[in-house]
């Protein structure tokens, strides 16, 4: 008995002989492994089916010519060369996506935090303001986009009408390549309710004693924000930025709907419209993926685009997480 | 030991994954061994959606079912090419047996990918000499590299609708025949508001307007998109630059691109009562033969007429031409009742009575020789004007390609940039467009 116990103990070390197949310790370890796997299995199945398999499939098809009818054929790096060297729309799509990531995420965070700060400061009508800023977030993205295209119609839209009463010549908004992306940003700021709620929760969590202490020290508003509020809400800001970056990397619906509606082209049977109106200014990489994969049935190129987007999103997220390490105060 | 295990297991796992992936990628296959006299239900997907159009196709189907009591046809309307494409690729029991498309742009892709079955064996079995049934232009746009995967099911010709009242008011006696005449007339017909914005455009050449895609307008020049080796030649085709210059000139003469776009933004949907021509905001307008019926139904508040679109000044002898396209019908590769499906396709595309009745009902140009000379064809002069355009020897469509007319989409994108004045060096930009089209075509080759 003593011997049988000592052998597995040795085997636990590096380079030691493994326990005999039927030893009790081995059986126990196997049972533990199975139990762990059992508990993990829902996640493992979900991860394998919804992440692992699609990722492997995407890598596989990125080296294949596959039109979703005939069997795939291996083409080496042809799809990669096509996307990275010969596809002129890839540059504008990537530029638009990154532009939206930088501008939209930054403004959403600033605006969401600003509204959150304002609402936590006001004394009366908090509920009314909170509701007013939150309700737009509940609007379905397509409906919200349709409304914005109507509001910003360069000729008949109320926004330009009001501007003309003020003696200003309004821009063409979604119909002007210089204004189409800012118009999308305006649309996203209108639906800022989600971020506002998150920031409000974090702002209300900041210990009041710290503000009182700062008041006693004679700190002004800015100093209190800089040295009390900001350190307390930094993890939430980081969360907002990281999720914002990932979401904006996948920006699709609003840009597609706005472009198609503003172009005025009938989307009837037989009509294939290149997304990105006007002048590719609202074309994002996810739209290009859809266009390549399900309009042109160029599966290989669509997979390459997806992988490039995935790699960029991963890199940006990792960079943000690394850079933010010093910003987040250590847990007690 | 562990390393050895990894060395053997990783390739095995990858091999298994590859097998799984390639297995999933296998398309479903159909069959043409069915007996067309056996009872069968055919799923028929088409794009018609207007009530009159749906009524007309349903009546046609009812007549077919009477002739073939063993075949039950289940139609689904308002289906886009994108949906058909995806459904046929995904396969499955609900995929259609017979499909139609409103555009000929995708025929090359349907034929080269094998998504639509080759109809030649069926035509042969039925003893139909296609050259004797269908006009050559229509046959050309329904096949690709020798594969006849589609049959013409009515054609579309494009011409010019014009507001006769506005013409009379402007003192213009007849529709323009050359681009110079069109430009001069457009200026006379343009109306401006006090603030300088446009109230009515004589003719709006903007490529985003309804049916104004550049390939349709460019057809008036009779262009060649590809050389003998299949390489794009838009930069070397002198008519391309003439085309863009002329379109830009017509736009500039009426106030410029931005003014036109602002006017366009006030238009409603193409098929609605807020259509720009119907509401009098356009005096001349490119459109297809179906618009006449719609103008009658909407009781347009002005007298209107139809004429061919003008041609370039140096090709005045080709006046009468127009862009041609059409609805095409085919059999899904995945259909297990291809012989029965052929009976429906044959009826819809070659039965003279069916073709003429349907053409009259929805005002599309008949697609067979017999139907074109049928005495039962609607005698409406506007409709007949389009039939003349369709029969003009200079009328043309666009050449098919293996990637669903991607080059037309690229050309459209490019054209929007040119008309907005954002392309500085046109010739160089056209060279780049040619390179892009060639790269896209190469990428799509099977």
XYZ file of C-alpha atoms in Angstrom:
778
model
C 0.000 0.000 0.000
C 2.791 2.301 0.922
C 4.524 1.437 -2.297
C 1.458 2.072 -4.359
C 1.156 5.528 -2.846
C 4.781 6.443 -3.327
C 4.859 5.623 -7.035
C 2.183 8.106 -8.108
C 3.763 10.748 -5.890
C 6.966 10.369 -7.871
C 5.148 10.323 -11.121
C 3.778 13.790 -10.475
C 7.252 15.199 -10.945
C 8.692 16.219 -14.354
C 10.174 13.285 -16.180
C 8.881 10.769 -13.673
C 7.238 7.557 -14.825
C 3.441 7.875 -15.193
C 1.184 6.084 -12.757
C 0.135 2.579 -13.781
C -3.004 2.533 -15.903
C -5.318 1.155 -13.264
C -3.851 2.831 -10.177
C -6.450 4.487 -7.873
C -4.706 7.852 -8.145
C -4.848 7.728 -11.921
C -8.517 6.812 -11.801
C -9.172 9.654 -9.365
C -7.327 12.100 -11.577
C -9.278 10.942 -14.613
C -12.550 11.327 -12.723
C -11.542 14.873 -11.752
C -10.637 15.654 -15.310
C -13.950 14.320 -16.554
C -15.829 16.287 -13.899
C -13.984 19.465 -14.851
C -14.679 18.834 -18.499
C -18.317 18.146 -17.673
C -18.659 21.484 -15.937
C -16.805 23.201 -18.734
C -18.640 21.419 -21.532
C -21.425 23.969 -22.132
C -18.794 26.640 -22.624
C -16.522 24.306 -24.595
C -19.347 23.312 -26.940
C -20.381 26.951 -27.420
C -16.795 28.034 -27.927
C -16.057 25.252 -30.408
C -19.267 25.674 -32.423
C -19.535 29.443 -32.453
C -15.902 30.504 -32.339
C -13.458 27.653 -32.925
C -15.156 26.081 -35.937
C -15.935 29.395 -37.710
C -12.378 30.561 -37.106
C -10.841 27.367 -38.493
C -13.293 27.473 -41.397
C -12.398 31.091 -42.124
C -8.688 30.307 -42.177
C -9.319 27.234 -44.353
C -11.461 29.072 -46.908
C -9.030 31.993 -47.044
C -6.721 29.678 -48.992
C -9.459 28.272 -51.204
C -11.342 29.371 -54.260
C -14.919 28.631 -53.330
C -18.044 30.080 -54.950
C -20.399 28.153 -52.665
C -21.515 25.950 -55.555
C -18.497 24.013 -56.786
C -16.159 22.188 -54.408
C -13.391 24.436 -53.013
C -9.996 24.373 -54.692
C -6.710 25.334 -53.094
C -5.299 28.611 -54.459
C -2.514 29.318 -51.978
C -2.096 33.004 -51.217
C -4.150 34.251 -54.200
C -7.028 35.504 -52.044
C -4.630 37.254 -49.682
C -2.786 38.950 -52.542
C -6.105 39.968 -54.112
C -7.388 41.596 -50.941
C -4.172 43.221 -49.815
C -2.804 44.282 -53.205
C -5.552 44.393 -55.828
C -8.824 45.243 -54.126
C -9.170 49.030 -54.321
C -12.143 49.093 -51.980
C -10.206 47.510 -49.149
C -8.239 50.717 -48.463
C -11.293 53.009 -48.217
C -13.229 50.416 -46.204
C -10.383 49.998 -43.713
C -9.873 53.756 -43.501
C -13.594 54.358 -42.855
C -13.703 51.636 -40.227
C -10.663 52.991 -38.388
C -11.954 56.573 -38.723
C -15.230 55.533 -37.123
C -13.382 53.591 -34.425
C -11.304 56.608 -33.438
C -13.858 59.396 -33.796
C -17.050 57.580 -32.874
C -15.647 55.755 -29.853
C -13.884 58.846 -28.530
C -16.944 61.077 -28.941
C -19.321 58.467 -27.552
C -17.201 58.088 -24.431
C -16.804 61.852 -23.968
C -20.469 62.526 -24.681
C -21.749 59.597 -22.580
C -19.550 60.628 -19.668
C -20.541 64.278 -20.045
C -24.252 63.482 -20.012
C -23.739 61.094 -17.111
C -21.896 63.807 -15.150
C -24.564 66.400 -15.925
C -27.412 64.184 -14.851
C -25.724 63.185 -11.594
C -25.178 66.857 -10.783
C -28.640 68.265 -11.450
C -31.026 68.460 -8.532
C -34.469 68.322 -10.146
C -35.933 66.400 -13.065
C -33.227 63.716 -13.032
C -35.702 61.034 -14.029
C -36.981 63.079 -16.950
C -33.513 63.803 -18.352
C -32.346 60.235 -17.793
C -35.369 58.916 -19.675
C -34.992 61.485 -22.449
C -31.378 60.498 -23.065
C -32.007 56.771 -22.693
C -35.073 56.365 -24.912
C -33.254 56.892 -28.248
C -31.057 53.888 -27.399
C -34.170 51.712 -27.493
C -34.934 52.646 -31.104
C -34.073 49.811 -33.512
C -30.920 50.733 -35.499
C -32.684 50.586 -38.868
C -35.567 52.786 -37.709
C -33.167 55.271 -36.134
C -31.128 55.422 -39.348
C -34.224 55.917 -41.501
C -35.267 58.789 -39.228
C -31.842 60.407 -39.449
C -31.715 60.136 -43.233
C -35.092 61.885 -43.297
C -34.038 64.554 -40.785
C -30.794 65.212 -42.643
C -32.222 65.188 -46.169
C -30.296 68.041 -47.818
C -33.352 69.496 -49.574
C -36.408 68.622 -47.546
C -34.993 67.640 -44.140
C -36.012 69.712 -41.089
C -32.382 70.176 -39.987
C -31.410 72.045 -43.147
C -34.739 73.914 -43.064
C -33.890 75.223 -39.589
C -30.358 76.056 -40.680
C -31.716 78.019 -43.646
C -34.000 80.039 -41.320
C -30.831 80.936 -39.445
C -29.252 82.011 -42.705
C -26.954 79.001 -42.928
C -26.535 76.764 -45.951
C -26.741 73.242 -44.546
C -24.483 70.516 -45.879
C -25.687 67.508 -47.850
C -25.076 65.236 -44.825
C -25.439 61.599 -45.909
C -25.194 62.660 -49.571
C -21.809 64.326 -49.194
C -18.723 62.128 -48.747
C -17.216 64.725 -46.400
C -20.269 64.734 -44.157
C -21.526 61.163 -44.347
C -19.275 59.772 -41.604
C -19.889 62.733 -39.253
C -23.618 62.139 -39.869
C -23.185 58.543 -38.725
C -21.367 59.818 -35.640
C -24.287 62.174 -34.906
C -26.625 59.205 -35.186
C -24.512 57.200 -32.744
C -24.379 60.108 -30.278
C -28.159 60.350 -30.380
C -28.325 56.760 -29.145
C -25.851 57.283 -26.318
C -28.241 55.985 -23.621
C -26.380 52.723 -22.943
C -23.095 54.433 -22.123
C -24.818 57.157 -20.149
C -26.418 54.580 -17.834
C -23.121 52.752 -17.310
C -21.260 55.983 -16.556
C -24.009 57.198 -14.245
C -23.795 53.979 -12.250
C -20.023 54.297 -11.927
C -20.229 58.013 -11.032
C -22.749 57.329 -8.297
C -20.409 54.633 -6.942
C -17.601 57.101 -6.228
C -17.356 57.387 -2.400
C -18.895 60.687 -1.227
C -16.295 60.996 1.573
C -13.598 61.498 -1.023
C -15.459 64.491 -2.442
C -15.974 65.836 1.079
C -12.278 65.458 1.814
C -11.454 67.210 -1.439
C -13.885 70.008 -0.553
C -12.142 70.434 2.784
C -8.844 70.691 0.914
C -10.373 73.445 -1.193
C -10.370 71.475 -4.467
C -12.259 72.953 -7.416
C -14.522 71.054 -9.809
C -11.776 70.118 -12.248
C -9.386 69.030 -9.473
C -12.110 66.852 -7.945
C -12.829 65.275 -11.321
C -9.135 64.733 -12.053
C -8.126 63.294 -8.669
C -11.340 61.757 -7.313
C -13.783 60.914 -10.086
C -11.428 59.861 -12.861
C -9.375 57.295 -10.900
C -12.614 55.754 -9.642
C -14.255 55.408 -13.051
C -11.178 54.491 -15.130
C -12.079 50.766 -15.307
C -15.512 51.686 -16.638
C -13.989 54.068 -19.195
C -11.676 51.269 -20.295
C -14.630 48.913 -20.589
C -16.514 51.494 -22.662
C -13.533 52.060 -24.937
C -12.751 48.360 -25.485
C -16.353 47.340 -26.142
C -16.798 50.460 -28.275
C -13.778 49.552 -30.398
C -14.961 45.981 -30.889
C -18.512 47.095 -31.748
C -17.369 49.790 -34.143
C -15.042 47.344 -35.874
C -18.235 45.442 -36.696
C -20.173 48.569 -37.732
C -22.562 47.497 -40.477
C -26.295 48.133 -40.232
C -26.467 51.903 -39.838
C -23.834 52.569 -42.513
C -25.513 50.207 -44.972
C -29.024 51.530 -44.421
C -27.943 55.181 -44.481
C -25.953 54.687 -47.695
C -28.731 52.827 -49.469
C -31.477 55.214 -48.394
C -29.522 58.368 -49.131
C -28.522 57.059 -52.567
C -32.213 56.844 -53.455
C -31.587 53.779 -55.603
C -34.441 51.289 -55.591
C -33.358 48.095 -53.939
C -35.542 45.938 -56.097
C -35.121 42.483 -57.515
C -32.106 42.248 -59.767
C -30.474 45.338 -58.340
C -27.035 44.902 -56.870
C -25.770 47.996 -55.151
C -22.229 48.453 -53.982
C -22.512 49.648 -50.396
C -20.648 52.786 -49.344
C -22.646 55.621 -50.925
C -21.531 58.323 -51.455
C -18.169 57.642 -53.023
C -17.347 54.706 -50.693
C -17.406 57.094 -47.747
C -19.693 54.870 -45.652
C -18.192 51.558 -46.758
C -16.924 49.611 -43.761
C -14.981 46.348 -43.725
C -17.966 44.299 -42.462
C -20.024 45.584 -45.401
C -17.244 44.599 -47.752
C -17.159 41.137 -46.172
C -20.889 40.744 -46.816
C -20.593 42.111 -50.329
C -17.717 39.775 -51.174
C -19.192 36.729 -49.469
C -22.889 36.967 -50.261
C -23.194 39.211 -53.306
C -20.106 38.154 -55.249
C -19.813 34.726 -53.597
C -16.101 35.236 -53.405
C -15.753 33.272 -50.186
C -11.958 33.292 -50.104
C -11.667 37.077 -50.258
C -14.452 37.503 -47.693
C -12.587 35.183 -45.322
C -9.342 37.105 -45.773
C -11.139 40.365 -44.994
C -12.692 38.825 -41.889
C -9.326 37.590 -40.673
C -7.693 40.977 -41.230
C -10.481 42.653 -39.271
C -10.188 40.052 -36.516
C -6.426 40.581 -36.286
C -6.791 44.373 -36.092
C -9.520 44.151 -33.440
C -7.371 41.759 -31.402
C -4.296 43.954 -31.715
C -6.140 47.165 -30.783
C -7.828 45.479 -27.812
C -4.564 44.008 -26.553
C -2.853 47.366 -26.955
C -5.605 49.115 -25.023
C -5.527 46.512 -22.268
C -1.745 46.780 -21.967
C -1.640 50.563 -22.007
C -4.430 50.755 -19.468
C -2.643 48.623 -16.840
C -1.019 51.692 -15.299
C -4.256 53.680 -15.381
C -6.359 51.316 -13.322
C -5.729 51.529 -9.586
C -4.791 48.253 -7.923
C -7.495 46.431 -5.998
C -7.206 46.597 -2.217
C 6.306 11.314 -25.722
C 4.018 14.365 -25.381
C 5.724 16.020 -28.340
C 5.250 12.884 -30.409
C 1.585 12.835 -29.443
C 1.203 16.469 -30.541
C 3.031 15.712 -33.763
C 0.573 12.982 -34.646
C -2.607 14.508 -33.228
C -2.344 18.019 -34.678
C -2.140 16.908 -38.321
C -4.909 14.405 -37.650
C -7.111 17.109 -36.142
C -6.334 19.505 -38.979
C -6.971 16.791 -41.552
C -10.293 15.979 -39.906
C -11.216 19.660 -39.800
C -10.317 20.056 -43.489
C -12.402 16.999 -44.383
C -15.291 18.333 -42.346
C -15.000 21.758 -43.951
C -14.749 20.431 -47.475
C -17.656 18.093 -46.742
C -19.775 21.008 -45.574
C -18.833 22.873 -48.718
C -20.217 20.222 -51.040
C -23.159 21.606 -52.963
C -26.410 19.691 -53.159
C -27.045 18.130 -56.553
C -30.246 17.875 -58.539
C -31.473 15.427 -61.080
C -32.885 15.429 -64.599
C -34.074 11.826 -64.601
C -37.596 12.592 -63.421
C -40.645 11.800 -65.503
C -42.389 15.085 -66.347
C -45.749 13.311 -66.438
C -45.494 12.248 -62.789
C -47.374 14.328 -60.217
C -45.023 16.948 -58.831
C -45.009 20.271 -57.005
C -42.655 22.897 -58.440
C -41.421 25.840 -56.448
C -41.214 28.918 -58.676
C -39.445 32.062 -57.443
C -39.843 35.284 -59.386
C -39.283 38.994 -58.843
C -42.654 40.521 -59.801
C -44.287 42.386 -56.969
C -46.714 45.019 -58.325
C -50.317 43.754 -57.993
C -50.906 43.832 -61.761
C -47.709 41.932 -62.438
C -48.424 39.283 -59.810
C -51.951 38.838 -61.178
C -50.562 38.392 -64.689
C -47.948 35.787 -63.725
C -50.491 33.906 -61.605
C -52.878 33.776 -64.567
C -50.066 32.414 -66.699
C -49.324 29.751 -64.099
C -52.999 28.809 -63.874
C -53.077 28.240 -67.652
C -49.913 26.145 -67.378
C -51.418 23.990 -64.627
C -54.477 23.421 -66.783
C -52.233 22.175 -69.571
C -50.191 20.054 -67.130
C -52.640 18.742 -64.526
C -49.889 16.660 -62.913
C -47.758 19.733 -62.112
C -48.649 21.976 -59.216
C -46.751 25.288 -59.244
C -46.181 27.170 -56.001
C -45.079 30.714 -56.889
C -43.174 33.081 -54.599
C -42.932 36.682 -55.756
C -40.720 39.705 -55.059
C -37.601 37.568 -54.737
C -34.315 39.328 -55.424
C -31.306 37.844 -57.201
C -29.430 37.999 -53.934
C -32.010 35.776 -52.242
C -32.085 33.338 -55.149
C -28.299 33.202 -55.167
C -28.117 32.445 -51.482
C -30.971 29.926 -51.516
C -29.514 27.947 -54.412
C -26.111 27.882 -52.769
C -27.494 26.804 -49.424
C -29.646 24.126 -51.098
C -32.142 22.268 -48.939
C -35.699 21.133 -49.518
C -37.195 24.613 -49.739
C -34.914 25.813 -52.535
C -36.779 26.703 -55.753
C -36.970 24.534 -58.889
C -37.621 27.337 -61.371
C -36.209 30.820 -60.946
C -36.268 34.131 -62.784
C -34.036 37.177 -62.662
C -34.811 40.754 -63.714
C -31.249 41.356 -64.787
C -28.996 39.727 -67.309
C -25.906 40.872 -65.389
C -25.748 37.677 -63.382
C -26.237 35.196 -66.229
C -22.477 34.702 -66.665
C -22.172 33.755 -63.035
C -25.199 31.453 -63.143
C -23.846 29.608 -66.177
C -20.179 29.405 -65.175
C -20.876 28.309 -61.613
C -23.402 25.691 -62.690
C -26.001 27.194 -60.381
C -28.580 27.217 -63.177
C -28.823 24.006 -65.222
C -27.745 23.993 -68.879
C -30.919 24.234 -70.977
C -29.444 22.979 -74.268
C -30.140 19.285 -73.529
C -33.753 20.172 -72.678
C -34.151 22.296 -75.815
C -32.764 19.427 -77.853
C -35.092 16.876 -76.240
C -38.037 19.156 -77.017
C -36.879 19.663 -80.593
C -36.647 23.432 -80.221
C -34.199 25.294 -82.449
C -33.433 28.234 -80.173
C -32.014 30.369 -82.991
C -35.409 30.178 -84.721
C -37.350 31.027 -81.562
C -35.366 33.817 -79.851
C -33.710 36.925 -81.355
C -29.899 36.720 -81.292
C -29.369 39.619 -78.854
C -31.609 37.897 -76.326
C -29.872 34.569 -76.840
C -26.516 36.270 -76.331
C -27.414 37.607 -72.934
C -28.806 34.299 -71.720
C -25.662 32.234 -72.270
C -22.055 32.340 -71.214
C -19.119 30.632 -72.901
C -21.371 28.203 -74.731
C -23.595 27.316 -71.791
C -27.245 28.277 -72.310
C -28.324 28.283 -68.666
C -31.199 30.748 -69.056
C -34.045 31.440 -71.450
C -35.364 34.922 -72.245
C -38.689 35.632 -70.529
C -39.712 39.025 -71.939
C -37.200 41.774 -72.621
C -36.716 45.320 -71.390
C -35.820 48.189 -73.661
C -34.906 51.631 -72.392
C -35.964 54.889 -73.947
C -36.942 58.429 -73.073
C -40.224 59.605 -71.590
C -40.863 63.295 -72.061
C -43.359 65.811 -70.744
C -45.172 67.098 -73.862
C -46.719 70.015 -71.976
C -43.300 71.200 -70.802
C -41.934 70.826 -74.339
C -44.750 72.918 -75.748
C -44.303 75.566 -73.073
C -40.562 75.751 -73.865
C -41.267 75.942 -77.603
C -39.619 72.624 -78.447
C -41.281 70.880 -81.359
C -39.871 67.341 -81.119
C -37.785 65.163 -78.784
C -34.008 65.590 -79.169
C -32.133 63.103 -81.314
C -28.529 63.938 -80.525
C -26.781 64.698 -77.266
C -26.198 68.328 -78.326
C -29.913 68.758 -78.955
C -30.646 67.141 -75.629
C -28.339 69.528 -73.802
C -29.927 72.571 -75.471
C -33.455 71.303 -74.761
C -32.582 70.435 -71.174
C -31.491 74.031 -70.557
C -34.749 75.366 -72.019
C -36.790 72.971 -69.919
C -34.989 73.657 -66.634
C -36.892 75.764 -64.115
C -35.242 77.461 -61.163
C -36.664 78.806 -57.904
C -35.958 82.296 -56.599
C -33.131 81.034 -54.390
C -31.440 79.503 -57.431
C -32.249 75.888 -56.578
C -33.847 73.687 -59.207
C -37.589 73.258 -59.402
C -37.443 71.108 -62.519
C -34.548 69.611 -64.441
C -34.745 69.237 -68.194
C -32.908 65.939 -67.966
C -31.081 64.569 -64.953
C -28.109 62.469 -66.003
C -27.160 61.589 -62.399
C -26.324 57.907 -62.242
C -28.039 57.323 -58.905
C -31.405 58.357 -60.286
C -33.790 55.397 -60.610
C -32.892 53.473 -63.813
C -30.049 55.833 -64.797
C -27.236 53.368 -64.193
C -24.234 54.326 -66.332
C -24.286 51.107 -68.359
C -27.784 52.032 -69.571
C -26.774 55.542 -70.554
C -23.470 54.374 -71.997
C -25.330 51.983 -74.338
C -26.189 55.035 -76.487
C -22.494 55.193 -77.409
C -22.337 51.514 -78.374
C -19.318 50.773 -76.199
C -17.054 47.746 -76.006
C -16.132 46.836 -72.449
C -13.642 44.054 -73.221
C -11.108 43.311 -75.926
C -10.823 40.036 -77.829
C -8.815 38.472 -74.993
C -11.453 39.392 -72.433
C -9.424 42.223 -70.882
C -11.213 45.392 -69.823
C -10.664 48.226 -72.304
C -12.621 51.174 -70.944
C -9.541 53.395 -70.883
C -8.681 52.543 -74.485
C -12.271 52.939 -75.632
C -12.472 56.595 -76.766
C -16.236 56.587 -76.299
C -15.842 56.250 -72.523
C -14.354 59.697 -72.078
C -16.840 61.174 -74.589
C -19.644 59.661 -72.558
C -18.515 61.149 -69.249
C -17.799 64.547 -70.798
C -21.232 64.677 -72.417
C -23.075 63.651 -69.248
C -21.129 66.209 -67.237
C -21.889 68.888 -69.844
C -25.648 68.225 -69.665
C -25.515 68.426 -65.876
C -23.410 71.593 -65.759
C -25.641 73.381 -68.283
C -28.591 73.036 -65.901
C -26.868 74.132 -62.696
C -24.332 71.429 -61.924
C -24.101 68.152 -60.082
C -24.768 69.487 -56.575
C -27.913 71.343 -57.650
C -29.098 68.181 -59.407
C -28.426 66.066 -56.347
C -30.369 68.466 -54.153
C -33.297 68.242 -56.544
C -32.989 64.436 -56.598
C -33.158 64.358 -52.807
C -36.715 65.747 -53.050
C -37.919 62.806 -55.185
C -39.862 59.940 -53.718
C -39.436 56.261 -54.440
C -39.196 55.267 -58.076
C -42.335 53.143 -58.045
C -44.356 55.556 -55.894
C -46.640 58.468 -56.760
C -43.713 60.738 -55.789
C -41.616 59.582 -58.758
C -39.641 62.578 -60.073
C -41.034 62.368 -63.620
C -44.604 61.771 -62.475
C -44.488 64.810 -60.169
C -43.229 67.021 -62.999
C -39.753 67.604 -61.568
C -38.140 66.056 -64.644
C -39.074 66.990 -68.190
C -37.148 64.160 -69.893
C -36.467 60.848 -68.249
C -34.799 57.547 -69.065
C -36.969 54.544 -68.195
C -38.210 51.172 -69.343
C -41.372 50.248 -71.223
C -43.298 49.424 -68.017
C -43.389 53.098 -66.990
C -46.104 53.875 -69.576
C -48.634 51.625 -67.831
C -47.699 53.182 -64.500
C -48.152 56.727 -65.834
C -51.597 55.765 -67.130
C -52.568 54.108 -63.852
C -51.355 57.120 -61.839
C -53.255 59.468 -64.210
C -50.287 61.752 -64.859
C -51.360 65.396 -64.852
C -49.541 66.138 -68.082
C -49.432 64.811 -71.585
C -46.407 62.579 -72.104
C -44.662 60.894 -74.980
C -41.966 58.309 -75.664
C -38.916 58.506 -77.896
C -35.574 56.756 -78.137
C -32.825 58.341 -76.061
C -30.606 60.682 -78.089
C -27.306 59.395 -79.463
C -23.861 61.037 -79.652
C -23.555 63.660 -82.390
C -20.997 61.637 -84.320
C -23.286 58.590 -84.350
C -26.490 60.341 -85.423
C -27.275 57.503 -87.834
C -27.777 55.109 -84.905
C -30.725 57.097 -83.526
C -33.424 54.699 -82.392
C -31.113 52.502 -80.365
C -31.380 51.830 -76.647
C -30.174 49.639 -73.857
C -31.564 46.114 -73.762
C -31.876 43.716 -70.919
C -34.571 41.385 -69.784
C -36.019 38.897 -67.416
C -34.492 35.468 -67.722
C -35.754 32.122 -66.498
C -33.823 29.030 -65.547
C -33.824 25.739 -63.707
C -32.049 25.449 -60.371
C -29.103 23.041 -60.397
C -30.416 21.535 -57.181
C -33.918 20.784 -58.517
C -34.801 17.094 -58.443
C -37.596 17.631 -60.971
C -35.675 19.256 -63.791
C -37.772 17.749 -66.595
C -40.976 18.991 -64.992
C -39.266 22.338 -64.314
C -38.349 22.502 -68.005
C -42.022 22.111 -68.925
C -42.743 25.298 -66.963
C -39.747 27.181 -68.374
C -40.631 26.054 -71.891
C -44.220 27.230 -71.468
C -43.294 30.618 -69.990
C -40.616 31.392 -72.562
C -41.712 29.785 -75.832
C -45.503 29.462 -75.792
C -46.581 32.351 -78.007
C -49.941 32.861 -76.332
C -48.355 32.859 -72.868
C -45.614 35.252 -73.917
C -47.969 37.697 -75.672
C -50.546 37.730 -72.870
C -47.864 38.311 -70.264
C -46.139 40.998 -72.377
C -49.446 42.841 -72.826
C -50.302 42.564 -69.152
C -47.085 44.031 -67.793
C -45.911 45.957 -70.861
C -42.618 44.185 -71.382
C -41.161 43.500 -74.806
C -41.954 39.969 -76.083
C -38.937 37.719 -76.316
C -39.726 35.391 -79.234
C -39.981 36.035 -82.977
C -43.512 34.631 -83.039
C -44.700 36.816 -80.167
C -43.099 39.934 -81.637
C -45.164 39.634 -84.806
C -48.323 38.446 -83.073
C -51.453 40.410 -84.038
C -52.599 40.095 -80.432
C -49.767 42.291 -79.195
C -50.926 45.534 -77.560
C -51.125 48.317 -80.153
C -50.452 51.122 -77.635
C -48.042 53.527 -79.428
C -45.828 54.064 -76.369
C -45.425 50.323 -75.944
C -44.753 49.881 -79.656
C -42.050 52.564 -79.464
C -40.119 50.336 -77.066
C -40.604 47.304 -79.269
C -39.000 49.323 -82.065
C -36.072 50.213 -79.788
C -35.676 46.529 -78.905
C -35.596 45.604 -82.592
C -33.107 48.321 -83.560
C -29.894 46.634 -84.733
C -27.757 49.089 -82.749
C -29.484 48.379 -79.443
C -27.312 46.423 -77.066
C -26.979 45.020 -73.582
C -23.827 44.449 -71.571
C -21.539 41.461 -72.046
C -21.863 38.698 -69.444
C -19.127 37.982 -66.933
C -18.422 35.129 -64.563
C -18.859 37.190 -61.414
C -22.380 38.513 -61.612
C -21.653 41.727 -63.447
C -19.158 42.904 -60.845
C -17.578 45.052 -63.542
C -20.898 46.862 -64.005
C -21.018 47.558 -60.278
C -17.415 48.807 -60.376
C -18.184 50.931 -63.431
C -21.220 52.362 -61.633
C -19.167 53.229 -58.572
C -16.512 54.810 -60.701
C -19.072 56.817 -62.668
C -20.512 58.367 -59.534
C -17.107 59.633 -58.609
C -16.607 61.105 -62.079
C -19.970 62.841 -62.251
C -19.375 64.410 -58.840
C -16.101 65.840 -60.158
C -13.969 63.861 -57.741
C -11.899 62.174 -60.440
C -9.129 64.492 -61.558
C -7.281 62.463 -64.198
C -9.998 60.564 -66.041
C -7.758 58.528 -68.324
C -5.516 57.371 -65.504
C -8.523 56.552 -63.355
C -10.001 54.524 -66.213
C -6.734 52.574 -66.503
C -6.976 51.749 -62.814
C -10.610 50.743 -63.273
C -9.600 48.365 -66.092
C -6.953 46.812 -63.835
C -9.497 46.392 -61.085
C -12.024 44.750 -63.420
C -9.358 42.348 -64.720
C -8.260 41.491 -61.174
C -11.878 40.916 -60.102
C -12.555 38.705 -63.112
C -9.396 36.683 -62.538
C -10.238 36.281 -58.883
C -13.678 34.884 -59.751
C -12.477 32.332 -62.279
C -13.408 28.808 -61.370
